[in-house]
Coordinates of C-alpha atoms in Angstrom, one line a residue:
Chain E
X1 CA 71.2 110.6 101.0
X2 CA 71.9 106.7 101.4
X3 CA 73.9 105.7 104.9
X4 CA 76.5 103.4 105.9
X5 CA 77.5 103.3 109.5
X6 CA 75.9 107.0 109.7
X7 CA 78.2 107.6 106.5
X8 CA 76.5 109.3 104.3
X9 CA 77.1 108.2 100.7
X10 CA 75.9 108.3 96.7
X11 CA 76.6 106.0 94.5
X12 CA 77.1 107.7 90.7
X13 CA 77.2 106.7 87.9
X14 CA 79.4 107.9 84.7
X15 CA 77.2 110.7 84.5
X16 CA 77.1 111.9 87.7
X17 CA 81.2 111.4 88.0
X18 CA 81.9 113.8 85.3
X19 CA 79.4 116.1 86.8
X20 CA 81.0 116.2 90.4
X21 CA 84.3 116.4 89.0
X22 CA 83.9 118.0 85.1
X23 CA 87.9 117.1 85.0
X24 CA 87.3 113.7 84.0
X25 CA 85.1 114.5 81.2
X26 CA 87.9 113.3 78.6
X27 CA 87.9 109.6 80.7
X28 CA 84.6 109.3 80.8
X29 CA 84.5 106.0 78.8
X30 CA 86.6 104.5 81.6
X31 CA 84.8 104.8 83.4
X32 CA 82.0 102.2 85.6
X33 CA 81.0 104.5 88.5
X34 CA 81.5 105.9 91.1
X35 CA 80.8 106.3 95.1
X36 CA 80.7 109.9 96.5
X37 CA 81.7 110.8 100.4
X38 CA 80.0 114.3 100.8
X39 CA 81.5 114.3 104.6
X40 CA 84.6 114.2 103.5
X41 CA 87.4 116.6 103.1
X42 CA 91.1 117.8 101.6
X43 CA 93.9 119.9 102.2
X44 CA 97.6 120.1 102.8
X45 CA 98.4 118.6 106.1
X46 CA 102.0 120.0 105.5
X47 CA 100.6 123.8 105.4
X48 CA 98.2 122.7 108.2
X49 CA 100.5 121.6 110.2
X50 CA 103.3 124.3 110.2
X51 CA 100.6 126.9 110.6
X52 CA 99.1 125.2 113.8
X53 CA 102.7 125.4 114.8
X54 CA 103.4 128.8 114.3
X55 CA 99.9 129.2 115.9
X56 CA 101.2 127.1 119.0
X57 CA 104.1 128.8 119.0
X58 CA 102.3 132.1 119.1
X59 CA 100.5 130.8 122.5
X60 CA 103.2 129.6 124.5
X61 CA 104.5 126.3 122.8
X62 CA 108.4 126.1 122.7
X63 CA 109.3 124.3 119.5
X64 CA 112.7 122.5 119.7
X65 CA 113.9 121.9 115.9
X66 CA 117.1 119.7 114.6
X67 CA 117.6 117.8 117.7
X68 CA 117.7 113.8 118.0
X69 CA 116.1 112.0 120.7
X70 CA 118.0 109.2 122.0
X71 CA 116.4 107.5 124.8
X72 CA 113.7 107.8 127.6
X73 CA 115.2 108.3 131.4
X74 CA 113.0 105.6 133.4
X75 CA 113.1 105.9 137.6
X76 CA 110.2 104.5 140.0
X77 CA 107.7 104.0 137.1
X78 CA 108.0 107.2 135.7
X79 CA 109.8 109.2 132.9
X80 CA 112.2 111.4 134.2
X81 CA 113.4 113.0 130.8
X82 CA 114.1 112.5 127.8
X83 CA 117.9 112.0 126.6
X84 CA 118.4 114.4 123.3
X85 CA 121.6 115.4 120.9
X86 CA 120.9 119.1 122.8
X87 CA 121.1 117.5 126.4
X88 CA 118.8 115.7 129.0
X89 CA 115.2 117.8 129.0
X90 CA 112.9 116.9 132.4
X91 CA 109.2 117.1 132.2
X92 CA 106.3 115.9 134.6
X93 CA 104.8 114.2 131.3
X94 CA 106.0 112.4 128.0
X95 CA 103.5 112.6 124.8
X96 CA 105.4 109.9 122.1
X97 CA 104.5 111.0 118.6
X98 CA 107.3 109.5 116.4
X99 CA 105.4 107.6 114.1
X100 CA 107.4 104.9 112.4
X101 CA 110.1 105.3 114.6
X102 CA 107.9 105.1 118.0
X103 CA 108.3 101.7 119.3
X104 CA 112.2 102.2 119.3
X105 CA 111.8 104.8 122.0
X106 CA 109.5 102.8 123.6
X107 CA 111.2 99.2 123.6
X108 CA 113.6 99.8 125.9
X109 CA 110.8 100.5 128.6
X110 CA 109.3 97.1 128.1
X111 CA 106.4 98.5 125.6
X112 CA 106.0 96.7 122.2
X113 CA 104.3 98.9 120.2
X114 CA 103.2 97.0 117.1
X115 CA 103.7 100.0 114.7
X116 CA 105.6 99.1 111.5
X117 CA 105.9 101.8 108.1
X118 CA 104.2 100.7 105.4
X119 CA 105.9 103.2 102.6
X120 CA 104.0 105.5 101.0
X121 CA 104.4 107.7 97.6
X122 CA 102.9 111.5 96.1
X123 CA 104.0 113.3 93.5
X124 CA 103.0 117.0 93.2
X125 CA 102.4 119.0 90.1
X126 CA 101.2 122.2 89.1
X127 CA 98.2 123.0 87.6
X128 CA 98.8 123.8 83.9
X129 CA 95.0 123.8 83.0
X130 CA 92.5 123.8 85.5
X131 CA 89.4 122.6 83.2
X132 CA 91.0 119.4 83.6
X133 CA 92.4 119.5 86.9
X134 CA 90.1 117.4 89.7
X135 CA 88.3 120.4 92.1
X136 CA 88.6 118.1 95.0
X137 CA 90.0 114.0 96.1
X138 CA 89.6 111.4 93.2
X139 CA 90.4 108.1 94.4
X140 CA 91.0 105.5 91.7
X141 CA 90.3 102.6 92.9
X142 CA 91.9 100.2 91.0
X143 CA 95.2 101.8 91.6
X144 CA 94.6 102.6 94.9
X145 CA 95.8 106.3 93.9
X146 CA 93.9 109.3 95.5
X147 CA 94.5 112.6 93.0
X148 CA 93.8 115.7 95.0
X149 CA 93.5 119.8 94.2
X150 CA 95.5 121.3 96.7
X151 CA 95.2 124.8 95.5
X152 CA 97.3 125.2 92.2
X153 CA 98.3 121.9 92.6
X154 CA 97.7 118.2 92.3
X155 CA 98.5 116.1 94.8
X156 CA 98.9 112.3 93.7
X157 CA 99.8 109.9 96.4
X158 CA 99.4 106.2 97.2
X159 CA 100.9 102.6 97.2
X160 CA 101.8 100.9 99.6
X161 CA 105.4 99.7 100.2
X162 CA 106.9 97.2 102.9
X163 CA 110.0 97.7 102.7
X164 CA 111.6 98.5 106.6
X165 CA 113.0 102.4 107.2
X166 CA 113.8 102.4 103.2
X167 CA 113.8 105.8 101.8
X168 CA 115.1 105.4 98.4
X169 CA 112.8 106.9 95.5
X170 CA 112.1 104.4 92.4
X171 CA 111.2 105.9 88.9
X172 CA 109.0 103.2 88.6
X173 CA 106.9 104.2 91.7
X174 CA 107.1 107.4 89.8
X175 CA 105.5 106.5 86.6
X176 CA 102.3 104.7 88.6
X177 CA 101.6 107.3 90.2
X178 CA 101.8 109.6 86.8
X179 CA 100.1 106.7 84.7
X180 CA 97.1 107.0 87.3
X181 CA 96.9 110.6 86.9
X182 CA 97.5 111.3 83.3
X183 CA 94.9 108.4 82.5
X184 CA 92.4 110.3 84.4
X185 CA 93.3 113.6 84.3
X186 CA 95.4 114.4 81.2
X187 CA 96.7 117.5 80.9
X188 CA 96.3 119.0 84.0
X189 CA 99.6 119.0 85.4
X190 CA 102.8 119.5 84.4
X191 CA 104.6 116.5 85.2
X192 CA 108.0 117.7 84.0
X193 CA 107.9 119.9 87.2
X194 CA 106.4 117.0 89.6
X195 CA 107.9 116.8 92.7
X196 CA 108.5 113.1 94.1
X197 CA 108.4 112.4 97.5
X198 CA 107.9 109.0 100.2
X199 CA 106.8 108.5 103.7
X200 CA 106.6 106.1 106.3
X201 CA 103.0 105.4 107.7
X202 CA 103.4 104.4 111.0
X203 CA 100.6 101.2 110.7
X204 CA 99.2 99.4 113.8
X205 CA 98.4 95.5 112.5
X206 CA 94.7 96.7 113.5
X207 CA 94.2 99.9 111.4
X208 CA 93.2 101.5 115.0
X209 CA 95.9 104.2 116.1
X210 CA 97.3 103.9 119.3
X211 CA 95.8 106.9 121.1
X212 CA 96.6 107.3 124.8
X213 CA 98.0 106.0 128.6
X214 CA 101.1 103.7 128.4
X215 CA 101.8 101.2 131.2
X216 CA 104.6 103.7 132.5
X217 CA 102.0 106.4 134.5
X218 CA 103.4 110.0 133.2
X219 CA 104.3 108.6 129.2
X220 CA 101.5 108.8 126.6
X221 CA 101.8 107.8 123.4
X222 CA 99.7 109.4 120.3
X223 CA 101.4 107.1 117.4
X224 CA 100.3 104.0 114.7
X225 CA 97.9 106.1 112.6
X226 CA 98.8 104.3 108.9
X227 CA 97.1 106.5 106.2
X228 CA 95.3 108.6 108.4
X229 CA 96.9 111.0 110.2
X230 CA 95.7 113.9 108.7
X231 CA 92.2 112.3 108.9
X232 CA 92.6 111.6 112.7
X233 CA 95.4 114.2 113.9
X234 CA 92.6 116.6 115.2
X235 CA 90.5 114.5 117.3
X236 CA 93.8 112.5 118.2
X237 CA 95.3 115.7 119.4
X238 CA 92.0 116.3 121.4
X239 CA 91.8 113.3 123.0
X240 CA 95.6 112.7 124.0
X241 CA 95.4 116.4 125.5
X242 CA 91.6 115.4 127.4
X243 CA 93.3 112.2 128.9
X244 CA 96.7 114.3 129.3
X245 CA 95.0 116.5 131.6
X246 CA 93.0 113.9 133.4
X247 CA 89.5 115.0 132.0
X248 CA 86.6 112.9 130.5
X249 CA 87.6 112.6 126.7
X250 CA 84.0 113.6 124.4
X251 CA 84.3 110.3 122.3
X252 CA 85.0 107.0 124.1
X253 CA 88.7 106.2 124.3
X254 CA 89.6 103.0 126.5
X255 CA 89.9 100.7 123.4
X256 CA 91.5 103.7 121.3
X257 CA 94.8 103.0 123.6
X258 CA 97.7 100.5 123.7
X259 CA 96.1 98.4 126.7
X260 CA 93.8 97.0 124.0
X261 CA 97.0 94.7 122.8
X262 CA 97.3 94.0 126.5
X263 CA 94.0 92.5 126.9
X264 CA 93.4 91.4 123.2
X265 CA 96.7 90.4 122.5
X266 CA 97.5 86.7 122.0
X267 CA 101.4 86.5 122.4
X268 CA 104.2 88.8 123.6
X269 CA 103.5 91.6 125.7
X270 CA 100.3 90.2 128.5
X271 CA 101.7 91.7 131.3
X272 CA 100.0 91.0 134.4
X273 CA 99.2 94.1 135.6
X274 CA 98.0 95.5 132.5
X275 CA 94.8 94.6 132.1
X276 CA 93.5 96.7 134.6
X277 CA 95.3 99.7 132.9
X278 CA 93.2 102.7 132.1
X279 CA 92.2 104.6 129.1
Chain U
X1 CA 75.4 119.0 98.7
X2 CA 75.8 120.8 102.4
X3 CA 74.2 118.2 104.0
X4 CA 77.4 117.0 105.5
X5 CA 78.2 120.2 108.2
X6 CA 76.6 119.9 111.6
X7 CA 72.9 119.2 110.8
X8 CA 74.5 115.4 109.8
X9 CA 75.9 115.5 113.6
X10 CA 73.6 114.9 116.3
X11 CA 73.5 116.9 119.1
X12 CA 75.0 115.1 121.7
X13 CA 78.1 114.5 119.8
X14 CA 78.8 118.2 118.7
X15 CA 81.2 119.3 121.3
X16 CA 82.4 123.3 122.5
X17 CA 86.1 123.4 122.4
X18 CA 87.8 125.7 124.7
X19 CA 86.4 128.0 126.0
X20 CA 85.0 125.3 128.4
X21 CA 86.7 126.4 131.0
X22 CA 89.0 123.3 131.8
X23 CA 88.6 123.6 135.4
X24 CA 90.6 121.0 137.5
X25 CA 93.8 120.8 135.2
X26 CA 96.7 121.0 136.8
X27 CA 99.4 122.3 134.7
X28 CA 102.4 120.5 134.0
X29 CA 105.3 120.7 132.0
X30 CA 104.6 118.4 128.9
X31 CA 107.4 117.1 126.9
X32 CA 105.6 116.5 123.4
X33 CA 108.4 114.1 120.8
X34 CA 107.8 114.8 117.5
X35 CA 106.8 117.3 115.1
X36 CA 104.8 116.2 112.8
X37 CA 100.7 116.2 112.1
X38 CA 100.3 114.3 115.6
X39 CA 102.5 115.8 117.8
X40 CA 101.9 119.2 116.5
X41 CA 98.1 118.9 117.1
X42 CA 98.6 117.7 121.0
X43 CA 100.9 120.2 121.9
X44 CA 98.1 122.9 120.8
X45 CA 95.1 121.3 122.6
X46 CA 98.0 120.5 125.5
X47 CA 98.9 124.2 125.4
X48 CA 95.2 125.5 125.6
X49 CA 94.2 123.3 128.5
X50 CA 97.5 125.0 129.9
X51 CA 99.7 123.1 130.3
X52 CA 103.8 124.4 129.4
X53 CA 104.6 122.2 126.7
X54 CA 107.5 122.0 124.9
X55 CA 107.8 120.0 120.9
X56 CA 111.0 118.0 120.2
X57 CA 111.8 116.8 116.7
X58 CA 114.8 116.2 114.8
X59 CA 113.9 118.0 111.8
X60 CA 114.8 121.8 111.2
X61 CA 110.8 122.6 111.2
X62 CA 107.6 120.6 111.6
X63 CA 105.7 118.4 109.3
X64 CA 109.2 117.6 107.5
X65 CA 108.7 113.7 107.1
X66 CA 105.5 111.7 106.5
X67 CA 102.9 114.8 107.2
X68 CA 104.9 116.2 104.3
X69 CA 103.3 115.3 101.0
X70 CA 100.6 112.8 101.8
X71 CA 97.5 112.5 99.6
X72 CA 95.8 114.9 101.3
X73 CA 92.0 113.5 101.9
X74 CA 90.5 113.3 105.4
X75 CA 88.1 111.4 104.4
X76 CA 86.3 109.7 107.7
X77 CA 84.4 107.4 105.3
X78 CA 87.5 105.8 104.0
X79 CA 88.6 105.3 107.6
X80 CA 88.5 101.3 107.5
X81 CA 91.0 98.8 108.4
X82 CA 93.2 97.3 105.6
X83 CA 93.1 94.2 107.8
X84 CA 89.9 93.0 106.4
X85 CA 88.1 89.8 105.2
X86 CA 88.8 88.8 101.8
X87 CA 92.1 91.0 102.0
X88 CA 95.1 88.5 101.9
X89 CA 93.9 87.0 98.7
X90 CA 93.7 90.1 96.8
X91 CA 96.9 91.6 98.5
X92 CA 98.4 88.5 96.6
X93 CA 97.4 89.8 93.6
X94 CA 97.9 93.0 94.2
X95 CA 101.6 92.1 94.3
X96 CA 101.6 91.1 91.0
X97 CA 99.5 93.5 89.3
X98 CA 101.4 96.0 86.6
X99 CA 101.4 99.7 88.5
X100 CA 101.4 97.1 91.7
X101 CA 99.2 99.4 94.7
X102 CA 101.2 96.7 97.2
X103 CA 104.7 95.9 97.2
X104 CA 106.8 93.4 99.2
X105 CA 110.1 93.7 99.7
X106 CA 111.7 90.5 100.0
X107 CA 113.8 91.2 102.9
X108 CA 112.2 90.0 106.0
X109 CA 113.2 90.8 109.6
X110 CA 111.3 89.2 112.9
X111 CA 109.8 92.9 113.1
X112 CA 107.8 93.0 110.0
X113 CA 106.8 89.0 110.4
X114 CA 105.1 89.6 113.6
X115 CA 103.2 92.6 112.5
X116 CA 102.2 90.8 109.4
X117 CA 100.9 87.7 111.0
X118 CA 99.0 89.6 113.8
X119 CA 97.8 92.1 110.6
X120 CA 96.1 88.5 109.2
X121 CA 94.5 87.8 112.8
X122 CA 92.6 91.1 112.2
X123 CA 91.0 89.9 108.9
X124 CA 88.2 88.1 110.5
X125 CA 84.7 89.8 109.8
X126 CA 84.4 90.5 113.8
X127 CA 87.8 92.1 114.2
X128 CA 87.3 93.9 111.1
X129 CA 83.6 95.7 112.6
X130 CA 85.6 96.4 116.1
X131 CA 88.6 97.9 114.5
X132 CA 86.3 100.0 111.5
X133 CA 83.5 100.9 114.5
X134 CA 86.9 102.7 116.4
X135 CA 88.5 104.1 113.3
X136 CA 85.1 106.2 112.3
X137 CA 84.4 107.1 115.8
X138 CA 87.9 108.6 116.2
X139 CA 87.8 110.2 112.1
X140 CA 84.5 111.6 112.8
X141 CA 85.2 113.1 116.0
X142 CA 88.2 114.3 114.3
X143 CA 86.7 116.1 111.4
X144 CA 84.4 117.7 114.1
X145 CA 87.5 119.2 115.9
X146 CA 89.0 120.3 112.7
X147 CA 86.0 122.0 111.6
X148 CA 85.9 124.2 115.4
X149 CA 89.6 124.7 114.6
X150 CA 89.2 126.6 111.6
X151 CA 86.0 128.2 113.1
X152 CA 88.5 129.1 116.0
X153 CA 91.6 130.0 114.2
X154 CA 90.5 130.7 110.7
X155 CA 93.6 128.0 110.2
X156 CA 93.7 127.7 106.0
X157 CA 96.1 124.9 104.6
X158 CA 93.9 124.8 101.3
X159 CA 91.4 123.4 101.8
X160 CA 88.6 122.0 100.4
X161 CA 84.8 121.1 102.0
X162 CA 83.8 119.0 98.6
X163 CA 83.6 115.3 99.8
X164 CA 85.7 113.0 97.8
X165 CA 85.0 110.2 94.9
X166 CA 85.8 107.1 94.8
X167 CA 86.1 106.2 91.1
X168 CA 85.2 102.3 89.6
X169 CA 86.3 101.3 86.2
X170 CA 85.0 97.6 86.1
X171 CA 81.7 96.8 86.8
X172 CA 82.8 94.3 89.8
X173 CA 84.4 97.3 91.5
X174 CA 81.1 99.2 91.2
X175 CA 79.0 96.3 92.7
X176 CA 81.5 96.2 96.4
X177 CA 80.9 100.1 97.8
X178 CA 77.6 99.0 99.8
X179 CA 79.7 96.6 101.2
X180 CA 82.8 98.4 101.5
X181 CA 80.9 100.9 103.7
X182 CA 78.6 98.4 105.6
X183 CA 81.1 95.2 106.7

């Protein structure tokens, strides 16, 4: 096994593509080769993350749904509460996990948070024949269009969109993302039932998350993972909750946080007393 | 192809979650704003170092917006910056390919401007290996936690433990993953 930053990797040919994923058999001649990620892995964030929820819920977690958070109350350096469509709820901390739509909160209270959506799109189709389906993430590389099984489903999504808050779904978005998958995996789906959807990746200009303290003491922010949130929601999670808590976080986490801007940054936000701020 | 499960971790980075005993942490009520894949994974490790937390989100039930429908790999070995050397020539091209992977709107606000010109001061080969170095080290770490998770909760979402392929169809394409993984 060939490694790459302790990644371990294979490089495949034609062969060897069709072999890991049998689906493609009918492209084969398209193919040039391939590279193989054995650590990696694929699921539904969506079912993921409403069962961690109900999971949550189970143990304690109060879930507040179809509310809309207005503003953060600031007094002596500290967040009092937060100002919602269902009233003014107090806390003794503040975790800001908006994505996209983070640094609004956070502007107000003097942080910049350099988080901007880049637009993403999936469709989702059924499996109609599952010889031809993919058994697990096909990324196509010239598209930059992952296709992945998702159960009795293909998941297609990709692209990548700067276009502000936009939600507006194009046809021809569509028809990539359906050209991709049909020109590998023919057949597989039904695309007369595919199901089109968009999102907003909330993307730091660094590709690094912003994981972490703030410079207001009780406000933390978890926020600015681009494409991989569902790679990095777990150990995000982890980390936000270790440094929530005031214990040693298990990976290192001082440049994983927003004072990295602070002390890396070139214009806008150097605040003086920043650069002492910790993880 | 099991290779990847914990005999690819080292020891010292295989962690015991929970369990633990979290002594020390005093619990506080934890205000935790938004629902989605992020939020709803710190209010559970909030909740089990017990703290009272409480999850705010404007939608009717979690993961309703961008943890929705995404493409559905965690894929640590992909976890690389799109700031990267070589990148704002081909995003130019990109633009203008047929079945374009980038698209610009023209519409341009101080906002976006800022973020893209800081985005191109991250293109240099040495902000690329900082940025990538704290990407994997967070993705890795990540994975690790998801794997105890399921071991912990059973939590199934389907998935899959298969790696994931990255498919070429020019020989140029073939000849970049070394460097793709390396730089």
């Amino acid at each position: 096994m060939l490694k790459a930053d302790g990644v371990p990797f294979e490089v495949l040919d034609a062969d060897q593509c069709v072999a890991a994923e049998p689906g493609l058999a009918s492209a084969k001649a398209k193919i040039a080769g391939g590279l193989r990620l054995p650590g990696d892995e694929t699921g539904d964030c969506f079912k993921f993350t409403q069962s961690l929820a109900d999971m949550a819920r189970a143990a304690g977690v109060t879930f507040r749904h179809g509310i809309s958070i207005d503003r953060l109350e600031a007094e002596g350096g500290r967040i009092v509460a937060v100002h919602t469509s269902a009233g003014r709820v107090v806390a003794d901390s503040f975790v800001l996990a908006l994505g996209s739509y983070s640094p609004m909160l956070a502007a107000p209270l003097g942080i910049k948070l350099p988080v901007y959506p880049v637009k993403g799109y999936s469709i989702t189709v059924p499996v109609v024949d599952a010889d031809r389906a993919p058994v697990s993430t096909v990324m196509d590389e010239t598209h930059k269009i992952a296709i992945t099984r998702l159960g009795d489903r293909i998941r297609v999504g990709g692209m990548a969109e700067i276009a502000g808050f936009d939600m507006s779904l194009s046809p021809k978005r569509q028809a990539t993302l359906t050209h991709s998958v049909e020109d590998l995996f023919g057949g597989a789906g039904d695309q007369s039932k595919a199901q089109f959807w968009c999102g907003l990746r909330p993307m730091t200009p660094d590709g690094t998350p912003i994981v972490g303290r703030s410079p207001i003491q009780n406000l933390f922010l978890n926020t600015g993972h681009g494409t991989l949130g569902w790679t990095m929601a777990a150990g995000s999670g982890r980390v936000l909750a270790d440094i929530v808590s005031g214990q040693r976080t298990e990976i290192a986490a001082a440049d994983l946080g927003y004072a990295r801007y602070l002390r890396d940054g070139r214009k806008g936000q150097r605040q003086g007393s920043g650069a002492a701020l910790p993880a | 192809m099991g290779a990847r499960n914990h005999q690819e971790i080292p020891q010292e980075r295989r962690y015991l979650h929970f369990n633990t005993g979290l002594i020390g942490v005093a619990k506080m009520k934890v205000v935790v704003l938004g629902a989605g894949v992020i939020g709803v994974t710190s209010a559970w490790y909030l909740a089990k170092a017990g703290h009272e937390v409480t999850v705010i989100d404007r939608q009717p039930a979690a993961a309703l917006e961008t943890s929705f429908a995404n493409a559905g790999e965690i894929s640590p070995g992909y976890s690389s910056p799109w700031a990267a050397p070589g990148i704002p020539v081909k995003a130019l091209k990109w633009m203008f390919m047929e079945h374009a992977p980038l698209i610009l709107q023209p519409k341009l606000d101080w906002a976006r401007l800022s973020w893209m010109a800081r985005m191109l001061m991250n293109c240099t080969a040495d902000a690329y290996a900082v940025n990538k170095s704290r990407m994997v080290r967070l993705a890795e770490y990540s994975r690790d936690c998801l794997m105890d998770l399921r071991a912990e909760t059973g939590i199934s979402y389907d998935e899959r433990t298969q790696g994931t392929l990255q498919l070429f169809r020019t020989e140029k394409q073939v000849a970049r993953p070394r460097r793709i993984l390396r730089c």
